[in-house]
N, CA, C and O atoms as CSV, one atom per row, in Angstrom:
chain,resi,resn,atom,element,x,y,z
A,1,MET,N,N,24.280,-14.026,34.226
A,1,MET,CA,C,23.917,-14.842,33.187
A,1,MET,C,C,23.111,-13.906,32.037
A,1,MET,O,O,22.528,-12.860,32.321
A,2,ALA,N,N,23.184,-14.419,30.841
A,2,ALA,CA,C,22.431,-13.735,29.720
A,2,ALA,C,C,20.782,-14.076,29.898
A,2,ALA,O,O,20.371,-15.159,30.314
A,3,LYS,N,N,20.123,-13.213,29.597
A,3,LYS,CA,C,18.802,-13.264,29.738
A,3,LYS,C,C,18.299,-14.141,28.292
A,3,LYS,O,O,18.618,-13.719,27.180
A,4,VAL,N,N,17.564,-15.272,28.451
A,4,VAL,CA,C,17.246,-15.912,27.353
A,4,VAL,C,C,15.767,-15.398,26.886
A,4,VAL,O,O,14.798,-15.670,27.594
A,5,LEU,N,N,15.617,-14.680,25.729
A,5,LEU,CA,C,14.330,-14.045,25.270
A,5,LEU,C,C,13.398,-15.022,24.514
A,5,LEU,O,O,13.957,-15.639,23.608
A,6,LYS,N,N,12.162,-15.268,24.698
A,6,LYS,CA,C,11.441,-16.026,23.782
A,6,LYS,C,C,11.269,-15.191,22.684
A,6,LYS,O,O,11.405,-13.968,22.696
A,7,PHE,N,N,10.930,-15.968,21.623
A,7,PHE,CA,C,10.679,-15.667,20.287
A,7,PHE,C,C,9.276,-14.669,20.318
A,7,PHE,O,O,9.257,-13.798,19.449
A,8,LYS,N,N,8.367,-14.718,21.042
A,8,LYS,CA,C,7.142,-13.927,21.098
A,8,LYS,C,C,7.540,-12.564,21.541
A,8,LYS,O,O,7.060,-11.537,21.062
A,9,ASP,N,N,8.470,-12.604,22.507
A,9,ASP,CA,C,8.897,-11.222,23.359
A,9,ASP,C,C,9.752,-10.327,22.181
A,9,ASP,O,O,9.599,-9.108,22.103
A,10,VAL,N,N,10.605,-11.025,21.338
A,10,VAL,CA,C,11.365,-10.402,20.689
A,10,VAL,C,C,10.439,-9.959,19.414
A,10,VAL,O,O,10.564,-8.833,18.932
A,11,ASN,N,N,9.531,-10.878,18.913
A,11,ASN,CA,C,8.732,-10.500,17.792
A,11,ASN,C,C,7.763,-9.303,18.198
A,11,ASN,O,O,7.406,-8.487,17.348
A,12,SER,N,N,7.346,-9.225,19.534
A,12,SER,CA,C,6.521,-7.952,19.921
A,12,SER,C,C,7.399,-6.655,19.971
A,12,SER,O,O,7.001,-5.511,19.753
A,13,ASP,N,N,8.651,-7.045,20.296
A,13,ASP,CA,C,9.565,-5.763,20.635
A,13,ASP,C,C,9.948,-5.149,19.109
A,13,ASP,O,O,10.069,-3.937,18.935
A,14,VAL,N,N,10.104,-6.022,18.151
A,14,VAL,CA,C,10.164,-5.526,16.775
A,14,VAL,C,C,8.981,-4.846,16.302
A,14,VAL,O,O,9.023,-3.707,15.837
A,15,GLU,N,N,7.957,-5.511,16.410
A,15,GLU,CA,C,6.835,-4.835,15.907
A,15,GLU,C,C,6.465,-3.627,16.674
A,15,GLU,O,O,5.951,-2.725,16.012
A,16,HIS,N,N,6.606,-3.458,17.780
A,16,HIS,CA,C,6.693,-2.002,18.712
A,16,HIS,C,C,7.235,-1.038,18.034
A,16,HIS,O,O,6.677,0.022,17.752
A,17,ARG,N,N,8.710,-1.468,17.646
A,17,ARG,CA,C,9.761,-0.612,17.036
A,17,ARG,C,C,9.341,-0.072,15.974
A,17,ARG,O,O,9.446,1.129,15.726
A,18,MET,N,N,8.737,-1.058,15.126
A,18,MET,CA,C,8.309,-0.728,13.721
A,18,MET,C,C,7.012,0.420,13.817
A,18,MET,O,O,7.071,1.423,13.105
A,19,LYS,N,N,6.015,0.233,14.607
A,19,LYS,CA,C,5.186,1.026,14.602
A,19,LYS,C,C,5.669,2.460,15.259
A,19,LYS,O,O,5.089,3.489,14.914
A,20,GLU,N,N,6.635,2.494,16.115
A,20,GLU,CA,C,7.284,3.835,16.372
A,20,GLU,C,C,8.054,4.366,15.287
A,20,GLU,O,O,8.059,5.590,15.155
A,21,PHE,N,N,8.635,3.732,14.573
A,21,PHE,CA,C,9.322,4.465,13.305
A,21,PHE,C,C,8.226,4.674,12.255
A,21,PHE,O,O,8.467,5.649,11.543
A,22,GLU,N,N,7.204,4.097,11.989
A,22,GLU,CA,C,6.424,4.399,11.008
A,22,GLU,C,C,5.777,5.736,11.552
A,22,GLU,O,O,5.696,6.664,10.746
A,23,LYS,N,N,5.286,5.937,12.904
A,23,LYS,CA,C,4.825,7.306,13.349
A,23,LYS,C,C,5.937,8.247,13.191
A,23,LYS,O,O,5.582,9.392,12.913
A,24,LEU,N,N,7.158,8.049,13.298
A,24,LEU,CA,C,8.183,9.047,13.288
A,24,LEU,C,C,8.318,9.438,11.498
A,24,LEU,O,O,8.476,10.565,11.028
A,25,ARG,N,N,8.237,8.526,10.962
A,25,ARG,CA,C,8.423,8.815,9.502
A,25,ARG,C,C,7.433,9.768,8.962
A,25,ARG,O,O,7.805,10.721,8.276
A,26,VAL,N,N,5.809,9.494,9.323
A,26,VAL,CA,C,4.608,9.974,9.158
A,26,VAL,C,C,4.929,11.497,9.483
A,26,VAL,O,O,4.835,12.447,8.706
A,27,LYS,N,N,5.330,11.508,10.812
A,27,LYS,CA,C,5.624,13.161,11.274
A,27,LYS,C,C,6.553,13.660,10.670
A,27,LYS,O,O,6.386,14.852,10.410
A,28,PHE,N,N,7.852,13.039,10.204
A,28,PHE,CA,C,8.717,13.856,9.360
A,28,PHE,C,C,8.179,14.194,8.041
A,28,PHE,O,O,8.522,15.272,7.557
A,29,LYS,N,N,7.420,13.464,7.417
A,29,LYS,CA,C,6.892,13.897,6.034
A,29,LYS,C,C,6.150,14.869,6.222
A,29,LYS,O,O,6.343,15.831,5.478
A,30,ALA,N,N,5.125,14.969,7.193
A,30,ALA,CA,C,4.282,16.197,7.643
A,30,ALA,C,C,5.104,17.601,7.715
A,30,ALA,O,O,4.867,18.670,7.154
A,31,ASP,N,N,6.115,17.240,8.571
A,31,ASP,CA,C,6.955,18.388,8.914
A,31,ASP,C,C,7.535,18.948,7.633
A,31,ASP,O,O,7.435,20.159,7.437
A,32,VAL,N,N,8.083,18.235,6.818
A,32,VAL,CA,C,8.780,18.510,5.237
A,32,VAL,C,C,7.583,19.164,4.483
A,32,VAL,O,O,7.778,20.211,3.864
A,33,LYS,N,N,6.477,18.642,4.511
A,33,LYS,CA,C,5.549,19.199,3.790
A,33,LYS,C,C,4.922,20.680,4.191
A,33,LYS,O,O,4.525,21.514,3.378
A,34,LYS,N,N,4.926,20.813,5.663
A,34,LYS,CA,C,4.686,22.091,6.111
A,34,LYS,C,C,5.800,23.065,6.045
A,34,LYS,O,O,5.525,24.258,6.172
A,35,ALA,N,N,7.001,22.699,5.866
A,35,ALA,CA,C,7.993,23.561,5.679
A,35,ALA,C,C,8.061,23.958,4.005
A,35,ALA,O,O,8.318,25.092,3.602
A,36,GLU,N,N,7.797,22.875,3.192
A,36,GLU,CA,C,7.747,23.286,1.853
A,36,GLU,C,C,6.630,24.239,1.659
A,36,GLU,O,O,6.855,25.198,0.920
A,37,ALA,N,N,5.449,24.126,2.212
A,37,ALA,CA,C,4.211,25.191,1.918
A,37,ALA,C,C,4.508,26.460,2.653
A,37,ALA,O,O,3.808,27.390,2.253
A,38,LYS,N,N,5.373,26.780,3.646
A,38,LYS,CA,C,5.808,27.942,4.151
A,38,LYS,C,C,6.686,28.543,3.176
A,38,LYS,O,O,6.519,29.738,2.931
A,39,ARG,N,N,7.686,27.838,2.523
A,39,ARG,CA,C,8.435,28.520,1.485
A,39,ARG,C,C,7.654,28.805,0.246
A,39,ARG,O,O,7.962,29.848,-0.330
A,40,VAL,N,N,6.760,28.126,-0.244
A,40,VAL,CA,C,5.915,28.576,-1.258
A,40,VAL,C,C,4.990,29.739,-0.886
A,40,VAL,O,O,4.735,30.558,-1.768
A,41,ALA,N,N,4.548,29.865,0.140
A,41,ALA,CA,C,3.622,31.143,0.486
A,41,ALA,C,C,4.563,32.037,0.729
A,41,ALA,O,O,4.136,33.165,0.481
A,42,ALA,N,N,5.973,32.034,1.214
A,42,ALA,CA,C,6.592,33.126,1.323
A,42,ALA,C,C,7.202,33.881,0.037
A,42,ALA,O,O,7.568,35.046,-0.120
A,43,GLY,N,N,7.171,32.804,-0.792
A,43,GLY,CA,C,7.618,33.338,-2.492
A,43,GLY,C,C,8.992,33.164,-2.635
A,43,GLY,O,O,9.597,33.598,-3.615
A,44,LYS,N,N,9.610,32.464,-1.581
A,44,LYS,CA,C,11.081,32.436,-1.790
A,44,LYS,C,C,11.464,31.034,-2.498
A,44,LYS,O,O,11.188,29.982,-1.922
A,45,PRO,N,N,12.074,31.036,-3.696
A,45,PRO,CA,C,12.257,29.670,-4.354
A,45,PRO,C,C,13.251,28.983,-3.403
A,45,PRO,O,O,14.050,29.618,-2.714
A,46,SER,N,N,13.156,27.732,-3.411
A,46,SER,CA,C,13.788,26.988,-2.816
A,46,SER,C,C,14.904,26.520,-3.338
A,46,SER,O,O,14.729,25.978,-4.430
A,47,LYS,N,N,16.262,26.537,-2.852
A,47,LYS,CA,C,17.469,26.097,-3.618
A,47,LYS,C,C,17.932,24.615,-3.192
A,47,LYS,O,O,17.726,24.282,-2.025
A,48,GLY,N,N,18.383,23.950,-3.840
A,48,GLY,CA,C,18.786,22.549,-3.517
A,48,GLY,C,C,20.411,22.718,-2.685
A,48,GLY,O,O,21.155,23.698,-2.726
A,49,ILE,N,N,20.570,21.730,-2.133
A,49,ILE,CA,C,21.823,21.808,-1.256
A,49,ILE,C,C,23.279,22.050,-2.284
A,49,ILE,O,O,24.227,22.772,-1.974
A,50,PHE,N,N,23.176,21.375,-3.350
A,50,PHE,CA,C,24.070,21.591,-4.282
A,50,PHE,C,C,24.241,22.865,-4.873
A,50,PHE,O,O,25.370,23.342,-4.984
A,51,LYS,N,N,23.023,23.584,-5.345
A,51,LYS,CA,C,23.042,24.781,-5.875
A,51,LYS,C,C,23.676,25.735,-4.638
A,51,LYS,O,O,24.594,26.493,-4.952
A,52,SER,N,N,23.285,25.721,-3.465
A,52,SER,CA,C,23.722,26.638,-2.577
A,52,SER,C,C,25.269,26.508,-2.229
A,52,SER,O,O,25.940,27.495,-1.925
A,53,ILE,N,N,25.799,25.186,-2.298
A,53,ILE,CA,C,27.328,25.042,-2.128
A,53,ILE,C,C,28.139,25.481,-3.229
A,53,ILE,O,O,29.258,25.990,-3.160
A,54,SER,N,N,27.343,25.190,-4.421
A,54,SER,CA,C,28.055,25.659,-5.602
A,54,SER,C,C,28.176,27.141,-5.984
A,54,SER,O,O,29.083,27.593,-6.682
A,55,GLU,N,N,27.118,27.885,-5.430
A,55,GLU,CA,C,26.994,29.294,-5.234
A,55,GLU,C,C,28.000,29.864,-4.300
A,55,GLU,O,O,28.504,30.965,-4.523
A,56,PHE,N,N,28.353,29.039,-3.103
A,56,PHE,CA,C,29.173,29.642,-1.878
A,56,PHE,C,C,30.638,29.730,-2.636
A,56,PHE,O,O,31.335,30.737,-2.513
A,57,PHE,N,N,31.007,28.715,-3.345
A,57,PHE,CA,C,32.184,28.561,-3.800
A,57,PHE,C,C,32.660,29.428,-5.020
A,57,PHE,O,O,33.823,29.803,-5.172
A,58,THR,N,N,31.633,29.694,-5.859
A,58,THR,CA,C,31.871,30.481,-6.883
A,58,THR,C,C,31.869,31.969,-6.536
A,58,THR,O,O,32.510,32.803,-7.176
A,59,ASP,N,N,31.179,32.215,-5.584
A,59,ASP,CA,C,31.347,33.823,-5.317
A,59,ASP,C,C,32.562,34.252,-4.572
A,59,ASP,O,O,32.749,33.629,-3.527
A,60,SER,N,N,33.366,35.104,-4.846
A,60,SER,CA,C,34.408,35.696,-4.370
A,60,SER,C,C,34.071,36.479,-3.206
A,60,SER,O,O,32.975,37.038,-3.177
A,61,PRO,N,N,34.974,36.601,-2.131
A,61,PRO,CA,C,34.534,37.485,-1.030
A,61,PRO,C,C,34.398,38.993,-1.427
A,61,PRO,O,O,33.512,39.662,-0.896
A,62,ALA,N,N,35.229,39.538,-2.322
A,62,ALA,CA,C,34.991,40.657,-3.159
A,62,ALA,C,C,33.549,40.802,-3.667
A,62,ALA,O,O,32.891,41.821,-3.455
A,63,ASN,N,N,33.092,39.760,-4.335
A,63,ASN,CA,C,31.775,39.701,-5.203
A,63,ASN,C,C,30.494,40.103,-4.024
A,63,ASN,O,O,29.590,40.936,-4.082
A,64,ALA,N,N,30.877,39.115,-2.970
A,64,ALA,CA,C,29.779,38.986,-1.822
A,64,ALA,C,C,29.733,40.496,-1.434
A,64,ALA,O,O,28.668,41.107,-1.514
A,65,VAL,N,N,30.668,40.992,-1.092
A,65,VAL,CA,C,30.577,42.618,-0.381
A,65,VAL,C,C,29.976,43.362,-1.462
A,65,VAL,O,O,28.956,43.996,-1.193
A,66,ALA,N,N,30.377,43.393,-2.495
A,66,ALA,CA,C,29.850,44.202,-3.667
A,66,ALA,C,C,28.210,43.977,-3.833
A,66,ALA,O,O,27.456,44.891,-4.167
A,67,LYS,N,N,27.779,42.633,-3.551
A,67,LYS,CA,C,26.314,42.686,-3.698
A,67,LYS,C,C,25.405,43.070,-2.583
A,67,LYS,O,O,24.190,43.214,-2.719
A,68,ARG,N,N,26.078,43.232,-1.448
A,68,ARG,CA,C,25.277,44.005,-0.386
A,68,ARG,C,C,25.193,45.370,-0.487
A,68,ARG,O,O,24.558,46.012,0.350
């Protein structure tokens, strides 16, 4: 038979999961800031995903070999 959950149990579980999610969100934001700080410190300009993909498709293999 299925276990019948009380509202209090369900509510506390939801609150617990929300707290875990908030911790993960804060950790992820901190990791993103650290990575951004490393890029700035290295002096390498950051490229967006769109720019990276468009450069990949605009460069022909012959041009890529010539650049190296």
